[in-house]
Coordinates of N, CA and C in Angstrom, one line a residue:
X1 N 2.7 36.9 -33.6 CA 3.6 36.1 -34.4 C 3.7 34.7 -33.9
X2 N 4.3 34.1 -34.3 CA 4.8 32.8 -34.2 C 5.1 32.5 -32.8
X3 N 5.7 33.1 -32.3 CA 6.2 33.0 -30.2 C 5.2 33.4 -29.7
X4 N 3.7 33.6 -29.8 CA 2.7 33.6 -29.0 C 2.5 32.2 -29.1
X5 N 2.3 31.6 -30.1 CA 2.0 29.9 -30.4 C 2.8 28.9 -29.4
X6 N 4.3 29.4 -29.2 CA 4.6 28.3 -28.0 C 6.0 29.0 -26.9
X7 N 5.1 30.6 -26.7 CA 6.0 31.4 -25.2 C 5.5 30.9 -24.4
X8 N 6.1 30.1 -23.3 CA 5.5 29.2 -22.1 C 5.2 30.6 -21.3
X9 N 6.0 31.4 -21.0 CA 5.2 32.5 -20.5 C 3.7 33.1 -20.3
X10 N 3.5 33.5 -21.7 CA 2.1 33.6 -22.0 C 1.1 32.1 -21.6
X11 N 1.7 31.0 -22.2 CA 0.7 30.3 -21.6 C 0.8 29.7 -20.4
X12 N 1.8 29.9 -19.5 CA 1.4 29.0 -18.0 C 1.1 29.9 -17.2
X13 N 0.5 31.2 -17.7 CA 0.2 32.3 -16.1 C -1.0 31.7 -15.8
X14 N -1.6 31.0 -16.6 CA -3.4 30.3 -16.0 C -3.0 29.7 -14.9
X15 N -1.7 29.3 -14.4 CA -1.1 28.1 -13.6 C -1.0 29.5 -12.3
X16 N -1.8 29.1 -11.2 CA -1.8 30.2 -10.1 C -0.5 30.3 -9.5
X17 N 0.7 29.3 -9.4 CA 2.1 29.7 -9.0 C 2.7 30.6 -9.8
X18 N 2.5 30.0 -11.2 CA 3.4 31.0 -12.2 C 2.9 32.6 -12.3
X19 N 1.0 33.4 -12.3 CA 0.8 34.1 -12.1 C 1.5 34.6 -10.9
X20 N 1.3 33.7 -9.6 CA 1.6 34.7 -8.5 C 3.5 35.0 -8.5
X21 N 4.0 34.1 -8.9 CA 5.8 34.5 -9.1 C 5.9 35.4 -9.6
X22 N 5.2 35.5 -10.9 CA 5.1 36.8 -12.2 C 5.1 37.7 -11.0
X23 N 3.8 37.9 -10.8 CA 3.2 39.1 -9.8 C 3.8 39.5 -8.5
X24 N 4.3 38.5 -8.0 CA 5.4 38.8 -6.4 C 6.8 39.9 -7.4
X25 N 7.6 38.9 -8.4 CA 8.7 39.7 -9.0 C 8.2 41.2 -9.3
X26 N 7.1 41.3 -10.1 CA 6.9 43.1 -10.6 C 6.9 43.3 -9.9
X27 N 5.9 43.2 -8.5 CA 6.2 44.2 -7.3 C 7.5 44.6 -6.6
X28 N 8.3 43.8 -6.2 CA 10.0 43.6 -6.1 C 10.2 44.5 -6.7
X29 N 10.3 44.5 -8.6 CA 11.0 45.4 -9.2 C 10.5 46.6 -9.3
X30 N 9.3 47.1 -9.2 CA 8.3 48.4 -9.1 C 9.4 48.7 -8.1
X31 N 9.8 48.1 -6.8 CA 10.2 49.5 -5.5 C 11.4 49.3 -5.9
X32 N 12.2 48.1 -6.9 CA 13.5 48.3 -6.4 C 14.1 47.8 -5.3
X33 N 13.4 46.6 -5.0 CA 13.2 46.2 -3.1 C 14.7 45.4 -3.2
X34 N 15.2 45.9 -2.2 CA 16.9 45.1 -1.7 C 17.2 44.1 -2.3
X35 N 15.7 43.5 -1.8 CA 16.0 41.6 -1.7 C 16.8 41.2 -2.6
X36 N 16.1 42.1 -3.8 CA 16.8 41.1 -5.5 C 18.3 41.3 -5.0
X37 N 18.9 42.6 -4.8 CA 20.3 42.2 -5.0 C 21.1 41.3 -3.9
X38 N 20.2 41.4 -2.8 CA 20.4 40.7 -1.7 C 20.4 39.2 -2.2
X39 N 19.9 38.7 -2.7 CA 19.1 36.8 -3.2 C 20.1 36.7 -4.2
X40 N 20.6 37.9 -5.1 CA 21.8 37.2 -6.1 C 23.0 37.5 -5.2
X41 N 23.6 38.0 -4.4 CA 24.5 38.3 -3.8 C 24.7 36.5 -3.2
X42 N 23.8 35.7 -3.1 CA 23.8 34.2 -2.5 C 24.0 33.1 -3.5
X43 N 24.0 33.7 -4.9 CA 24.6 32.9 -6.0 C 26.0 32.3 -5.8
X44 N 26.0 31.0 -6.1 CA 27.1 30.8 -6.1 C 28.2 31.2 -7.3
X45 N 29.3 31.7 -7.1 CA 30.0 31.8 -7.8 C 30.8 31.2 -9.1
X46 N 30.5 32.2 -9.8 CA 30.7 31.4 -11.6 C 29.4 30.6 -12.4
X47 N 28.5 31.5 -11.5 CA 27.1 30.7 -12.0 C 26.6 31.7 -13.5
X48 N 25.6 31.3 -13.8 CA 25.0 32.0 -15.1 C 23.8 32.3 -14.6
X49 N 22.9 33.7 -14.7 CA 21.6 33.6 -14.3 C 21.3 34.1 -15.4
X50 N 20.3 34.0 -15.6 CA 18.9 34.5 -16.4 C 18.4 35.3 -15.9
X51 N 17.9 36.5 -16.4 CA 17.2 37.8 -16.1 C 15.7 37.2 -17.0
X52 N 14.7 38.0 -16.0 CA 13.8 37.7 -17.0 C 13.0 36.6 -17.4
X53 N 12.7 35.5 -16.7 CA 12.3 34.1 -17.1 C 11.2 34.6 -18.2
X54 N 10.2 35.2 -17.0 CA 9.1 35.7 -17.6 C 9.2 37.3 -17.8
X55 N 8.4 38.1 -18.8 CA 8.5 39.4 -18.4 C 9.8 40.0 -19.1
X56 N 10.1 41.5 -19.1 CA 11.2 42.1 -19.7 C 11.3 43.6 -18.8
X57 N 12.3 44.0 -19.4 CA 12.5 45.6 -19.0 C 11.3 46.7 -18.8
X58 N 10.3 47.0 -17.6 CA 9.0 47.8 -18.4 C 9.3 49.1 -18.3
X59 N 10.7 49.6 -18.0 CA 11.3 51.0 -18.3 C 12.5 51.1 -18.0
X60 N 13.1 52.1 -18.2 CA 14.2 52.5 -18.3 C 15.3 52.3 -16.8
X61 N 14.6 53.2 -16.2 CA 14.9 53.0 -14.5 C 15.3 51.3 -14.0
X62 N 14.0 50.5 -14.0 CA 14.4 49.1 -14.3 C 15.9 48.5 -15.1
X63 N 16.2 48.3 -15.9 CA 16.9 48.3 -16.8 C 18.4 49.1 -16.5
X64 N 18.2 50.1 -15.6 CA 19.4 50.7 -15.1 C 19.6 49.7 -13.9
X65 N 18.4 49.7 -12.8 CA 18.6 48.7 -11.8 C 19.4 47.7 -11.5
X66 N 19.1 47.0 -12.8 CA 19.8 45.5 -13.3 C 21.3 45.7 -13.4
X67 N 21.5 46.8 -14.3 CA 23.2 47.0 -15.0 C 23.5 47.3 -13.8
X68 N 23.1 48.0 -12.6 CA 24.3 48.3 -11.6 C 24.1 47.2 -10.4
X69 N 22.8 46.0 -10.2 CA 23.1 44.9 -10.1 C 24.3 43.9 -10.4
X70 N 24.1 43.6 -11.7 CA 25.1 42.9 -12.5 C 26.5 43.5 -12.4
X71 N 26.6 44.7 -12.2 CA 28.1 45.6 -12.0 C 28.7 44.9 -11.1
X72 N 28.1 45.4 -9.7 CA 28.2 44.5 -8.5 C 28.2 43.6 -8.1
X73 N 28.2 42.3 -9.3 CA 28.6 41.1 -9.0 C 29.2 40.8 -10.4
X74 N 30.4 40.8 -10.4 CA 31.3 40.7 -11.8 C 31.6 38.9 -11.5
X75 N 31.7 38.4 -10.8 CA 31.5 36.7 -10.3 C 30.7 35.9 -10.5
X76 N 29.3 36.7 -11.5 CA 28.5 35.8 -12.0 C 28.3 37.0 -13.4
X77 N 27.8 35.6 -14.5 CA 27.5 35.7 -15.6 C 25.9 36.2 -16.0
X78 N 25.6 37.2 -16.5 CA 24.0 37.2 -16.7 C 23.6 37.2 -18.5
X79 N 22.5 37.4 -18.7 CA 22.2 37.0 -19.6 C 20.4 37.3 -19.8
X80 N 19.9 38.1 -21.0 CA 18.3 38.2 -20.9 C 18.1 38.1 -22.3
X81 N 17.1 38.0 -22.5 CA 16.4 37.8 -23.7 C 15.4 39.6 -23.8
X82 N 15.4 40.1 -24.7 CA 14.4 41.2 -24.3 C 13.8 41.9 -25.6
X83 N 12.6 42.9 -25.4 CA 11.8 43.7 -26.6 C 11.9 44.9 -26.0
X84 N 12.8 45.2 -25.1 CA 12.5 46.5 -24.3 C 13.6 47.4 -25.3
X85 N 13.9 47.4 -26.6 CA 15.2 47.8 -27.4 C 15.3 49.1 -27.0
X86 N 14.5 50.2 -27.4 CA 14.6 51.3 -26.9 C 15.1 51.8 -25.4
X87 N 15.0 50.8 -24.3 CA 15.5 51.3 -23.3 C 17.1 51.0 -23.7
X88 N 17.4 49.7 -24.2 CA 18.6 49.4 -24.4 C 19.5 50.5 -25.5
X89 N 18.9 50.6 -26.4 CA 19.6 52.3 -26.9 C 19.9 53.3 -26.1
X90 N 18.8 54.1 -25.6 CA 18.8 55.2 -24.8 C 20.0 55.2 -23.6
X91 N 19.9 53.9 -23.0 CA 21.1 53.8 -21.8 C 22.3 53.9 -22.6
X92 N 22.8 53.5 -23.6 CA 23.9 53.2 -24.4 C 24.5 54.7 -24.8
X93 N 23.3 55.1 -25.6 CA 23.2 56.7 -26.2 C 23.9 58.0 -24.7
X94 N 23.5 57.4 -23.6 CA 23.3 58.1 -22.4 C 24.9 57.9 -22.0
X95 N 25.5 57.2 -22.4 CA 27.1 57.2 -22.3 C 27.0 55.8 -21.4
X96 N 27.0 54.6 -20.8 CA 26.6 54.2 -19.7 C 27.5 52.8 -20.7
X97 N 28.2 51.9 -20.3 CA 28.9 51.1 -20.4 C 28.4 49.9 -20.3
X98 N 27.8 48.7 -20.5 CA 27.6 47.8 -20.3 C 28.3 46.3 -19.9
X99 N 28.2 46.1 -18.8 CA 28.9 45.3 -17.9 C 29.6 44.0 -18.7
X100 N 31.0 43.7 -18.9 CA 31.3 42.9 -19.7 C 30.8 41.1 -19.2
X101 N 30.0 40.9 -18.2 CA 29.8 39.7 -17.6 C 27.7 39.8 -17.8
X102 N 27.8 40.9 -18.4 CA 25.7 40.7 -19.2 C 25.8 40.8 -20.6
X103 N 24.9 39.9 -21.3 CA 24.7 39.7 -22.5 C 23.5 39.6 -22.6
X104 N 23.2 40.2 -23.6 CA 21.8 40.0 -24.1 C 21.2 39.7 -25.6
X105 N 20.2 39.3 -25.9 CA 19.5 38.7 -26.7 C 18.4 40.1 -27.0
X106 N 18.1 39.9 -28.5 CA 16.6 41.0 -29.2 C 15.7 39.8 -29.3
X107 N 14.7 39.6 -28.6 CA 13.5 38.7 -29.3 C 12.5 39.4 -30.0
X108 N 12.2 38.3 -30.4 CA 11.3 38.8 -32.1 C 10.3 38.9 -31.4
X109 N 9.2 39.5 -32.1 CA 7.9 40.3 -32.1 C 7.7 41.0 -30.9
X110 N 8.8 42.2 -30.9 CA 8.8 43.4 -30.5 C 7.7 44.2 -31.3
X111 N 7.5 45.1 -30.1 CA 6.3 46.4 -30.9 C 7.6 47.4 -31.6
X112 N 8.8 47.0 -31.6 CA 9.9 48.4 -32.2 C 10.2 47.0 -33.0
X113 N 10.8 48.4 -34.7 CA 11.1 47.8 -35.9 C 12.5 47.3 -35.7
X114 N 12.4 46.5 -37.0 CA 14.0 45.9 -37.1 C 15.1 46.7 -37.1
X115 N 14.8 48.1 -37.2 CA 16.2 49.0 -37.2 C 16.5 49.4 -36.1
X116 N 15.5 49.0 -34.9 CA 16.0 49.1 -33.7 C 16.9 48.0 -32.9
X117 N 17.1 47.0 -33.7 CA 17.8 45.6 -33.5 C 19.2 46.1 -33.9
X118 N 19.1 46.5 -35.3 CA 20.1 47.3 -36.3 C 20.6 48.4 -35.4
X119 N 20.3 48.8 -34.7 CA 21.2 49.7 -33.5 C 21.6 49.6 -32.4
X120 N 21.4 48.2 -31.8 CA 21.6 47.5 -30.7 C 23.1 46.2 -31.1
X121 N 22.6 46.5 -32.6 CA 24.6 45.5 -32.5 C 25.8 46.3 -31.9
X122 N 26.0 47.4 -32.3 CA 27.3 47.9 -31.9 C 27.5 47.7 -30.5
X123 N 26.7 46.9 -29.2 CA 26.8 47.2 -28.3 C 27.8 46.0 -28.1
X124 N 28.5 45.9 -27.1 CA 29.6 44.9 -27.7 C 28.4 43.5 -26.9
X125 N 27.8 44.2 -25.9 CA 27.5 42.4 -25.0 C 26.0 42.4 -25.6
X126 N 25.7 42.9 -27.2 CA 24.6 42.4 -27.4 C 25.0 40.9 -28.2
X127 N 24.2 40.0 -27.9 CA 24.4 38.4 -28.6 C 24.3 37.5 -29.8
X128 N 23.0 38.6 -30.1 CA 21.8 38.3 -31.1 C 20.2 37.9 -31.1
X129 N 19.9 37.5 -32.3 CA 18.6 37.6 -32.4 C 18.0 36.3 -31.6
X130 N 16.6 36.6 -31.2 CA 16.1 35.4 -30.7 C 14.7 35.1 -31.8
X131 N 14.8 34.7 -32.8 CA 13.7 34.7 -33.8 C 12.8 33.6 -34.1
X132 N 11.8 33.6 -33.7 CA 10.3 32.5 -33.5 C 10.5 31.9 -34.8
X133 N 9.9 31.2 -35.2 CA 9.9 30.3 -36.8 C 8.7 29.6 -36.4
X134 N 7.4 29.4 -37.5 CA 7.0 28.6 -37.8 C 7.0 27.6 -38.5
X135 N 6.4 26.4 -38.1 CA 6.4 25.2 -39.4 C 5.3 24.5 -39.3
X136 N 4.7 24.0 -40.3 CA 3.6 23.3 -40.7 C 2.9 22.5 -40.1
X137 N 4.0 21.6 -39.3 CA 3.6 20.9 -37.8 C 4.2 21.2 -36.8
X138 N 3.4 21.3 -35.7 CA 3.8 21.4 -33.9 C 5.2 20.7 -33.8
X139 N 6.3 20.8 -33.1 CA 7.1 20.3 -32.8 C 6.7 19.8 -31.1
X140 N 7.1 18.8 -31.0 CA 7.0 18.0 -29.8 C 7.8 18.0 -28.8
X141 N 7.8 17.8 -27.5 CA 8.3 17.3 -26.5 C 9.5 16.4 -27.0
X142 N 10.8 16.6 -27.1 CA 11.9 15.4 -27.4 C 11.9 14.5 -27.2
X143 N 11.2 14.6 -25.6 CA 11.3 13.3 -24.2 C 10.3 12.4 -24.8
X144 N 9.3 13.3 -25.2 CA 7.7 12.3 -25.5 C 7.7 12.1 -26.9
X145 N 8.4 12.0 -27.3 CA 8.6 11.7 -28.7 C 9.5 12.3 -30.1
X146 N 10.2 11.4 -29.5 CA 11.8 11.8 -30.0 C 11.6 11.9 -31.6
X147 N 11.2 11.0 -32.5 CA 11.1 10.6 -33.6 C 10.8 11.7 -34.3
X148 N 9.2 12.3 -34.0 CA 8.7 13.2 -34.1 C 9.2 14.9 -33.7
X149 N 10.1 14.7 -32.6 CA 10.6 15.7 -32.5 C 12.1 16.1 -33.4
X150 N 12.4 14.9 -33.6 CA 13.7 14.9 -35.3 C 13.1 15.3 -36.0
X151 N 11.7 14.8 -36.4 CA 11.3 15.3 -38.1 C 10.6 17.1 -38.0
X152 N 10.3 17.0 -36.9 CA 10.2 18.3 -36.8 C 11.4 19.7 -36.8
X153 N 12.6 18.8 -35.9 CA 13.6 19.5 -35.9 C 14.4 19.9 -37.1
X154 N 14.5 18.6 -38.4 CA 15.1 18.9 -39.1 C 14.0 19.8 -40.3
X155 N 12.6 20.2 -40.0 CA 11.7 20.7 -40.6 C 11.8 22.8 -40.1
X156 N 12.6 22.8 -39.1 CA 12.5 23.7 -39.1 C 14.3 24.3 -39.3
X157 N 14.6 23.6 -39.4 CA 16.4 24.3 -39.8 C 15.9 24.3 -41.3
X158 N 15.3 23.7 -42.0 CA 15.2 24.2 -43.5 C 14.5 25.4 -43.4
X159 N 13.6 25.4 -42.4 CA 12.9 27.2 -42.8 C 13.8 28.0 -42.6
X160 N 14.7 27.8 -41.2 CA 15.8 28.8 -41.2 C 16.9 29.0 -42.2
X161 N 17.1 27.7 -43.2 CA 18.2 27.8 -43.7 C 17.5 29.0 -45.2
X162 N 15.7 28.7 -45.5 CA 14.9 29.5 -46.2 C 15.1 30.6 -46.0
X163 N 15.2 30.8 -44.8 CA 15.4 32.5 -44.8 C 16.6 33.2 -44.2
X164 N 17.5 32.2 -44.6 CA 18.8 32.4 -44.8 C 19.6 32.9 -43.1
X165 N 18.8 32.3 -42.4 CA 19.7 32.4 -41.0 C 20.7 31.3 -40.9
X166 N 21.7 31.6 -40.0 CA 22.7 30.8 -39.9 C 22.2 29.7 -38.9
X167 N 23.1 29.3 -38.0 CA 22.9 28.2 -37.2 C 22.1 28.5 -36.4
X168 N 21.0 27.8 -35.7 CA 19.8 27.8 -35.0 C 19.7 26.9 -34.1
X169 N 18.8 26.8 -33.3 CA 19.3 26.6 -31.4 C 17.7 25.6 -31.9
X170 N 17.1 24.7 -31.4 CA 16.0 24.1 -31.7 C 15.5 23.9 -29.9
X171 N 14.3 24.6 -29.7 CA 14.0 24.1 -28.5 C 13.6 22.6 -28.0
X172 N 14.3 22.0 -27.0 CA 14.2 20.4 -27.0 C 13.0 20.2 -26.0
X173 N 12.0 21.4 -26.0 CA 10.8 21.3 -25.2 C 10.3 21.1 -23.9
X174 N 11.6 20.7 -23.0 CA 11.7 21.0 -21.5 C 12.0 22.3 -21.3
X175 N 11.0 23.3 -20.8 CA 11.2 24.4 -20.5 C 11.9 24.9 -19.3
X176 N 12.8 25.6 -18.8 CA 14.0 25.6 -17.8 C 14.8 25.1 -17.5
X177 N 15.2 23.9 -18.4 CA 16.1 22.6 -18.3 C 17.2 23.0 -19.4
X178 N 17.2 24.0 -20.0 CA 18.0 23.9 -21.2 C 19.4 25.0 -21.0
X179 N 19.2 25.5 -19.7 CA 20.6 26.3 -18.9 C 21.6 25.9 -18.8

């Protein structure tokens, strides 16, 4: 879909830091290794983190990890974007409460259908959608070209307003700057 065209994810793993972060984090989360809760336990207080830069939920186990992470630190705010929907049902289904200080986001072009999004509202700290859009031209860097990044910007709230979404977030093209 459309978020393969500009997921900085997919395209900066060629970048050997960003492969090897990617690759150091799975291993971490494969054992479950301390560290992680140990490294957010050094957050400062009243912060927001991001789950997830790169990557998502790759099971269930995972995903429980996290929620009793985030349990244990009610002093910071979390927050993920994810396609893992099905794990996010099943834990819900499973009776399991979801921490009022995590919220989460469905991004689009999941391998599960729209009716698994359609069963992830009732959850109270789900957010909403995160939905890719195309438009006719590339939208630009804001910084490197502002002009161009207006006429783009106002080029893509009409597609959104086309397909009848409400208000829309426009990325201003600095990627990790927008926290």
């Amino acid at each position: 879909g459309a978020c393969v065209d500009f997921c900085y994810s997919l395209n900066s793993t060629n970048h050997p830091n960003v492969y090897f972060r990617l690759l150091q984090n799975s291993i971490l989360m494969r054992n479950k290794d301390p560290r992680i809760a140990h490294a957010i336990k050094g957050i400062p207080h009243g912060s927001t983190v991001r789950l997830f830069t790169d990557g998502d939920y790759p099971n269930l186990d995972s995903l429980k990890f996290f929620i009793e992470i985030i349990r244990d630190n009610p002093q910071l705010t979390f927050y993920s974007y994810t396609k893992s929907f099905i794990y996010f049902y099943q834990l819900r289904r499973s009776g399991v409460e979801f921490p009022p200080n995590y919220w989460f986001n469905a991004s689009d072009g999941s391998k599960y259908s729209q009716g698994w999004i359609e069963k992830l509202k009732p959850i109270p700290t789900f957010r909403g959608e995160f939905i890719a859009l195309s438009t006719p031209i590339p939208i630009p860097n804001r910084n490197i070209d502002p002009i161009a990044w207006k006429r783009g910007a106002d080029q893509l709230r009409s597609v959104a307003r086309d397909r009848g979404l409400g208000s829309v977030f426009i990325c201003p093209g600095d990627c990790r700057y927008c926290l």
